Coordinates of C-alpha atoms and ligand atoms in Angstrom, one line a residue:
X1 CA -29.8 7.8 63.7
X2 CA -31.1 10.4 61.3
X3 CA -34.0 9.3 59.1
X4 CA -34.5 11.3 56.1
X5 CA -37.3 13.3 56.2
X6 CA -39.4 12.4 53.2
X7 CA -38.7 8.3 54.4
X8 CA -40.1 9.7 57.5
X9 CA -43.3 11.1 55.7
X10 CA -43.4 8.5 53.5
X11 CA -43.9 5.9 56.3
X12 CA -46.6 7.9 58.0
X13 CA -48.7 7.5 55.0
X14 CA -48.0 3.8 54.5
X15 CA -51.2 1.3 55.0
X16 CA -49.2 -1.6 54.6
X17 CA -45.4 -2.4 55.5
X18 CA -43.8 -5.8 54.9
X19 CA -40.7 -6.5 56.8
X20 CA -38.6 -9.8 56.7
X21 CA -36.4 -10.0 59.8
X22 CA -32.9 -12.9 60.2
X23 CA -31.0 -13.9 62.3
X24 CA -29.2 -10.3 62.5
X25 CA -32.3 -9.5 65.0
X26 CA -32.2 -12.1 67.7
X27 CA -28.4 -11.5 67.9
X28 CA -28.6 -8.5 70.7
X29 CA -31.1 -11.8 72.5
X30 CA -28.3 -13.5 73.1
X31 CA -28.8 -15.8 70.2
X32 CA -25.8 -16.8 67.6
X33 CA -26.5 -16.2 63.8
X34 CA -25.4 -18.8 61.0
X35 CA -22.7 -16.2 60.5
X36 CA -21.0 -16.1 63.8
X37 CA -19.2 -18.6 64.1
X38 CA -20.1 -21.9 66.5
X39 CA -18.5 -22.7 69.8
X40 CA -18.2 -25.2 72.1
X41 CA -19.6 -28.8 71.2
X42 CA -20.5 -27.1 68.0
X43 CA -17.5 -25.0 66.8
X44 CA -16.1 -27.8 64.6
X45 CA -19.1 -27.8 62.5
X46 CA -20.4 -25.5 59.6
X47 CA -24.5 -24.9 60.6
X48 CA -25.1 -25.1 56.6
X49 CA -23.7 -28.5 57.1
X50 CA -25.5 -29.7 60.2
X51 CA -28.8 -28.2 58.4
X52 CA -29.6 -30.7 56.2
X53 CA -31.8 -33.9 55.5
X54 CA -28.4 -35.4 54.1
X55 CA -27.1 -34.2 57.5
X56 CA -29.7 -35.6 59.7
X57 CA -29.7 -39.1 58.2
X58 CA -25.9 -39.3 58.4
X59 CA -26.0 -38.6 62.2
X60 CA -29.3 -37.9 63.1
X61 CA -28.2 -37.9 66.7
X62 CA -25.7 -34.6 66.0
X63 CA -28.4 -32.9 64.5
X64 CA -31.0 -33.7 67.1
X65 CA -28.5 -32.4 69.7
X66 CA -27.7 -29.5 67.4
X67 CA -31.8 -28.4 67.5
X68 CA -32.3 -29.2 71.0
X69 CA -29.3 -27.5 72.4
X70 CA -30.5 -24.5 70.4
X71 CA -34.3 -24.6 71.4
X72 CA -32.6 -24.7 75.1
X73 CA -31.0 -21.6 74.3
X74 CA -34.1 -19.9 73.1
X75 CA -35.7 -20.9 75.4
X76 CA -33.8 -18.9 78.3
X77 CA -33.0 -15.7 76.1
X78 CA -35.5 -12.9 76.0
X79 CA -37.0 -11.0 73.2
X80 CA -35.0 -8.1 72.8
X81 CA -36.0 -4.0 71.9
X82 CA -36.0 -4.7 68.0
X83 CA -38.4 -8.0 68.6
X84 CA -41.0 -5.7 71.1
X85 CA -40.5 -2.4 68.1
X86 CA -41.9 -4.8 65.6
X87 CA -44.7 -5.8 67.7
X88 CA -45.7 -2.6 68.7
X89 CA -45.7 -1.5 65.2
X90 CA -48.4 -4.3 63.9
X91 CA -50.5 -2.2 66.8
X92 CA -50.2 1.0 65.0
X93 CA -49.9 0.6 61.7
X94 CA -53.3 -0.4 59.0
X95 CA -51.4 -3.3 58.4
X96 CA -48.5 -5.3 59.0
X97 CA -46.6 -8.5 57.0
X98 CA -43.7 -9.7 59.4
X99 CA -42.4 -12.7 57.5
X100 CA -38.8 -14.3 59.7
X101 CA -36.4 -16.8 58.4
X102 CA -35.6 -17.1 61.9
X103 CA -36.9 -20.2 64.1
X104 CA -36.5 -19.1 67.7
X105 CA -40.4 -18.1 68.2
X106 CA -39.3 -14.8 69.9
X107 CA -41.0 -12.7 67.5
X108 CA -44.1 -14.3 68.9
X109 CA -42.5 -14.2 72.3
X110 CA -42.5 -10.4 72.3
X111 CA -46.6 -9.7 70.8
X112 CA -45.8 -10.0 67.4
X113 CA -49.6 -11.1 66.8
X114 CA -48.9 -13.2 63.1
X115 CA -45.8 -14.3 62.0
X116 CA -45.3 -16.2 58.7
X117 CA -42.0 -18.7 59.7
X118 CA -40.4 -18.8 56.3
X119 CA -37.9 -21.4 57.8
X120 CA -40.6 -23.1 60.1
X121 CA -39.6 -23.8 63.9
X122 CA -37.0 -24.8 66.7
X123 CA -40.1 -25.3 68.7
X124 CA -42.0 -27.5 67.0
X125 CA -40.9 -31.1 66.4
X126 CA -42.4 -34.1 63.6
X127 CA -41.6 -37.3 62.6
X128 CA -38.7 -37.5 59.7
X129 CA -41.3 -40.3 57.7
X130 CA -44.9 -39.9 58.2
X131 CA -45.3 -36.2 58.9
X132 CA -46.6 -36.4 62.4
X133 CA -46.2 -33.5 64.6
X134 CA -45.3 -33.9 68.1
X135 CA -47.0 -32.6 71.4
X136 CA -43.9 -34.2 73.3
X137 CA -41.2 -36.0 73.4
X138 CA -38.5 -37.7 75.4
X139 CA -35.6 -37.3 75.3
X140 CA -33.6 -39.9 76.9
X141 CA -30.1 -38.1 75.7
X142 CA -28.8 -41.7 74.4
X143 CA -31.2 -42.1 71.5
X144 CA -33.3 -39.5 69.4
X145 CA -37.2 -39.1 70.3
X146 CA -38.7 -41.9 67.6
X147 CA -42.4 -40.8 66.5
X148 CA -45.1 -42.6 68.8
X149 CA -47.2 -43.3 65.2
X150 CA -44.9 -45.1 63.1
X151 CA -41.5 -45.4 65.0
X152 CA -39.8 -43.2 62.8
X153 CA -36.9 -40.2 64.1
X154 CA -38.3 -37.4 65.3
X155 CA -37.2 -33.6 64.4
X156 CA -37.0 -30.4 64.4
X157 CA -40.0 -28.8 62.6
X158 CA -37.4 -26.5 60.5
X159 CA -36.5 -26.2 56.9
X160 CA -33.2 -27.6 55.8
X161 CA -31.1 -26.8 53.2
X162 CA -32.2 -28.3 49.9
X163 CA -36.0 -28.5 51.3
X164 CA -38.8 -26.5 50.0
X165 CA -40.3 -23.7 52.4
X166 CA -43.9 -24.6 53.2
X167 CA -46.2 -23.2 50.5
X168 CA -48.8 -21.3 52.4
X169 CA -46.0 -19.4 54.3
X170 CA -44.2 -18.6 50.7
X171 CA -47.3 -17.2 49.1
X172 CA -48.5 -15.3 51.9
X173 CA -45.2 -13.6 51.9
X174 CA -44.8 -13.1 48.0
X175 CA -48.4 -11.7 48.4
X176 CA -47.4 -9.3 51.2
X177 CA -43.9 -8.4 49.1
X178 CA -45.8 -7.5 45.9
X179 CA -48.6 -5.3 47.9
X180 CA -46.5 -3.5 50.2
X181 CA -45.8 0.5 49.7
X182 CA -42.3 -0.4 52.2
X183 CA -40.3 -3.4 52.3
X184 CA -37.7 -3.5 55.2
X185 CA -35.3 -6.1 55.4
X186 CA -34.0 -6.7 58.8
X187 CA -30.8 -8.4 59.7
X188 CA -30.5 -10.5 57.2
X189 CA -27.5 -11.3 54.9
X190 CA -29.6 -11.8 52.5
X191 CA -28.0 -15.0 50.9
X192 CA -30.8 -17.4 51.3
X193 CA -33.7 -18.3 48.8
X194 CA -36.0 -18.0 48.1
X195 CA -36.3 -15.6 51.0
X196 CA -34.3 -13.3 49.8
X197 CA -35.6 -12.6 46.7
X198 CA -39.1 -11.4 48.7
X199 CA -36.7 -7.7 48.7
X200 CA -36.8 -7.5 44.8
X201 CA -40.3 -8.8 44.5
X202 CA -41.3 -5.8 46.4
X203 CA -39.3 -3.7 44.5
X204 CA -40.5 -4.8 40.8
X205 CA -43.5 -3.6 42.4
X206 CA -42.7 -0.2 43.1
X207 CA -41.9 -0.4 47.0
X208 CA -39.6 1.6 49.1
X209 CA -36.9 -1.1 50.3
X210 CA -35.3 -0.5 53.7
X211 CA -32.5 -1.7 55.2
X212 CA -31.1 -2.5 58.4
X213 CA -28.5 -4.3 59.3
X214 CA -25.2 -4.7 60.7
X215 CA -23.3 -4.6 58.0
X216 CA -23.9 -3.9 54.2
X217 CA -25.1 -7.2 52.2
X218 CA -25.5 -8.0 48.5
X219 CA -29.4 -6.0 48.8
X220 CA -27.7 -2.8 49.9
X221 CA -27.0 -1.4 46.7
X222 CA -30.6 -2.1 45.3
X223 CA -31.9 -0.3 48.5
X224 CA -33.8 3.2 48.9
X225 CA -32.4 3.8 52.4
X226 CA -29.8 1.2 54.5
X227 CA -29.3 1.8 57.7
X228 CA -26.0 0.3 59.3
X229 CA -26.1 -0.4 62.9
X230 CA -28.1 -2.5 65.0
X231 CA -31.6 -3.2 64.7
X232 CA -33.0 -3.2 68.6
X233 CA -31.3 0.1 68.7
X234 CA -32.3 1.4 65.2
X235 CA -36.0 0.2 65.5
X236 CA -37.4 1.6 68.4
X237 CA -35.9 5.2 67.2
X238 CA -37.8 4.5 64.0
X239 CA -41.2 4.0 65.7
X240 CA -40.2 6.4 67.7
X241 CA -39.7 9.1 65.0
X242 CA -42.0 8.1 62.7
X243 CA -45.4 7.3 64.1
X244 CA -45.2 8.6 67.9
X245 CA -43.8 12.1 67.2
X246 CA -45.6 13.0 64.1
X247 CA -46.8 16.4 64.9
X248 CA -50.6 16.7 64.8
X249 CA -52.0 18.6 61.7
Ligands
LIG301 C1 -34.7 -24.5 48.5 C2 -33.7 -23.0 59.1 C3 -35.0 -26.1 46.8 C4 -32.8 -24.1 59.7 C5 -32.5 -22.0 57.2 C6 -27.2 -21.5 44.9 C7 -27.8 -20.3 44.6 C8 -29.0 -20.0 45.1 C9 -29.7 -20.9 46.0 C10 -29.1 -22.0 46.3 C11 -27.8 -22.4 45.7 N1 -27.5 -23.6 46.2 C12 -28.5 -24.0 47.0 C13 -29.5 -23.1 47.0 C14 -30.7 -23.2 47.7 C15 -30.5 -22.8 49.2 C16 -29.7 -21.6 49.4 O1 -30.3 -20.5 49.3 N2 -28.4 -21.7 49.7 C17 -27.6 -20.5 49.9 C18 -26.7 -20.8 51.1 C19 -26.8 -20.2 48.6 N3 -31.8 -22.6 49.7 C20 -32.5 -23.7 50.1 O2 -32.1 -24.8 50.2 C21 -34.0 -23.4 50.5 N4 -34.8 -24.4 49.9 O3 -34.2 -23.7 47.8 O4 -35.4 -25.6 48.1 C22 -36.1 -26.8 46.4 C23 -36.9 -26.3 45.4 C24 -38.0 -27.0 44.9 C25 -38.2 -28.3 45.4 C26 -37.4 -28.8 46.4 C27 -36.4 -28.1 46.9 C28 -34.1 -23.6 52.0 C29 -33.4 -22.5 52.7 C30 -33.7 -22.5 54.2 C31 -32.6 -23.1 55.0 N5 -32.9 -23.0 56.4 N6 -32.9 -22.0 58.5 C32 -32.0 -23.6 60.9 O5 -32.2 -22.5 61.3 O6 -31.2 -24.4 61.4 S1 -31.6 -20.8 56.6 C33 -30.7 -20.0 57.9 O7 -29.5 -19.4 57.3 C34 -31.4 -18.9 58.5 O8 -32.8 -19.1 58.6 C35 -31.1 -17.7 57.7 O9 -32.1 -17.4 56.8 C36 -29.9 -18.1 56.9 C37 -28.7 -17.2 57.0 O10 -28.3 -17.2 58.4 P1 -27.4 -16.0 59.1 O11 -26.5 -15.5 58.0 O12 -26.9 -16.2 60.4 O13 -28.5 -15.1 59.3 P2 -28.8 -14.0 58.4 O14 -28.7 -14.4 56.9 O15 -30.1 -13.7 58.8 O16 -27.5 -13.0 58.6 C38 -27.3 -12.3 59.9 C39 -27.2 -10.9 59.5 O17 -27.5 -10.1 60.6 C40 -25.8 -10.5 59.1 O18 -25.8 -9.8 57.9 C41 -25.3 -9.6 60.2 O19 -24.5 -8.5 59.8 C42 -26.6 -9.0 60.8 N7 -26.6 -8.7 62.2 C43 -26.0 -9.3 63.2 N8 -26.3 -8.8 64.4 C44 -27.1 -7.8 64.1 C45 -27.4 -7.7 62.7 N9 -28.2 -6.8 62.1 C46 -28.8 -5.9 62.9 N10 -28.6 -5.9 64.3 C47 -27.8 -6.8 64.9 N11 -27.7 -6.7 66.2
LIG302 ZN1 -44.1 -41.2 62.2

């Protein structure tokens, strides 16, 4: 991939870089984004319409299934080269914001030191009425997990359609969109909010907005640069080109 050289130089001098990564980068892990579409048990249903309260309460044992088939499946892919360039980059870099709408945990997974889970997590699981989190559960396959406080359903620790993001996450990463000097946004479609409008907050602020991603999405044409292809290939020749063969002087 060719980077232009002034992004290239532009990078170098960069103390802080916010990136926001989607489903786009855990695809080359294995894992299946809410655009592919489902198979198997799951192919007759729209994820948009399994990922909601309305959802859940209708057939919370579908849903369950849904999110526990899925954190089986995270569990057994790996991180992949775009997940382990990210990390490395919060190592060289003065500072770096990695905000995810993803829930999979492999940004952690692969060293990503902080992560701000704009859509929470597959991983972690709370009670539907009183809040409670979880340590463990089980899960007998015939009924969901109840909460051992209050009896209520257990699950997943995500945020549905129609539910607010948690507030701490969404301030820390409206604070790290309005005070980065670069802004990537990472395979993502871009069609969710309030996540996506994190690109044009940077922006407004003067930022350089980056993107990669498979395809072009409705951000594209409001970007400085857009790379096309995908991101554990594109990444790693970024880090590559950028910060480990900057010539000395
Ligand atoms: C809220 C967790 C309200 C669950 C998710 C009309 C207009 C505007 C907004 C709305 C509207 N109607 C409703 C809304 C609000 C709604 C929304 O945005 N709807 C959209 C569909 C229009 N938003 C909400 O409901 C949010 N909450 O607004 O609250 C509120 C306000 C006040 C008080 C109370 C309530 C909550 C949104 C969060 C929903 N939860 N995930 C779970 O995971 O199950 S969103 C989920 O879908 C993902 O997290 C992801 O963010 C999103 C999209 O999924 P995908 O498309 O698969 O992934 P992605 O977008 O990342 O696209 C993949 C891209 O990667 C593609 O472009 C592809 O080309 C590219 N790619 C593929 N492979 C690669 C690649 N790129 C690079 N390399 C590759 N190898
Ligand atoms: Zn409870």
């Amino acid at each position: 991939m060719d980077f232009p050289p002034e992004l290239v130089s532009f990078l170098r001098a960069a103390s802080h870089i916010t990136v926001l990564t989607g489903a786009g980068v855990s695809q080359e892990s294995g894992l299946r984004t809410f655009r592919d579409a489902q198979v198997g048990l799951w192919a007759q249903y729209r994820p948009e319409n399994l990922a909601t309260p309305e959802a859940f309460l209708n057939n919370p044992k579908l849903v369950w299934d849904w999110y526990a088939a899925r954190r089986e499946r995270a569990d057994t892919v790996e991180p992949n080269p775009g997940h382990y360039a990210l990390a490395e980059l919060s190592r060289i870099i003065p500072r770096l914001s990695l905000l995810t709408q993803n829930v999979d945990g492999l940004h952690a997974r692969a060293g990503s030191p902080s992560v701000i889970e704009l859509h929470g997590s597959i991983r972690k699981v709370r009670c539907f009425d009183c809040g409670v989190y979880a340590e463990t559960w089980q899960d007998d396959g015939q009924n969901v997990p109840k909460c051992s406080c209050c009896s209520g359903l257990l699950r997943p620790d995500v945020v549905w359609f129609g539910e607010s993001l948690p507030r701490a996450a969404l301030e820390s990463a409206v604070e790290a969109a309005r005070t980065c000097q670069a802004f990537f946004s990472i395979g993502t479609s871009g069609l969710v909010q309030p996540a996506a409008s994190l690109a044009h907050a940077a922006r407004n602020r003067g930022a350089v907005i980056v993107e990669i991603n498979l395809e072009p999405t409705p951000l594209t044409p409001k970007c400085d640069y857009a790379f096309h292809g995908k991101s554990g290939e594109i990444l790693p020749e970024l880090i590559q080109v950028v910060w480990k063969e900057q010539t000395s002087g």
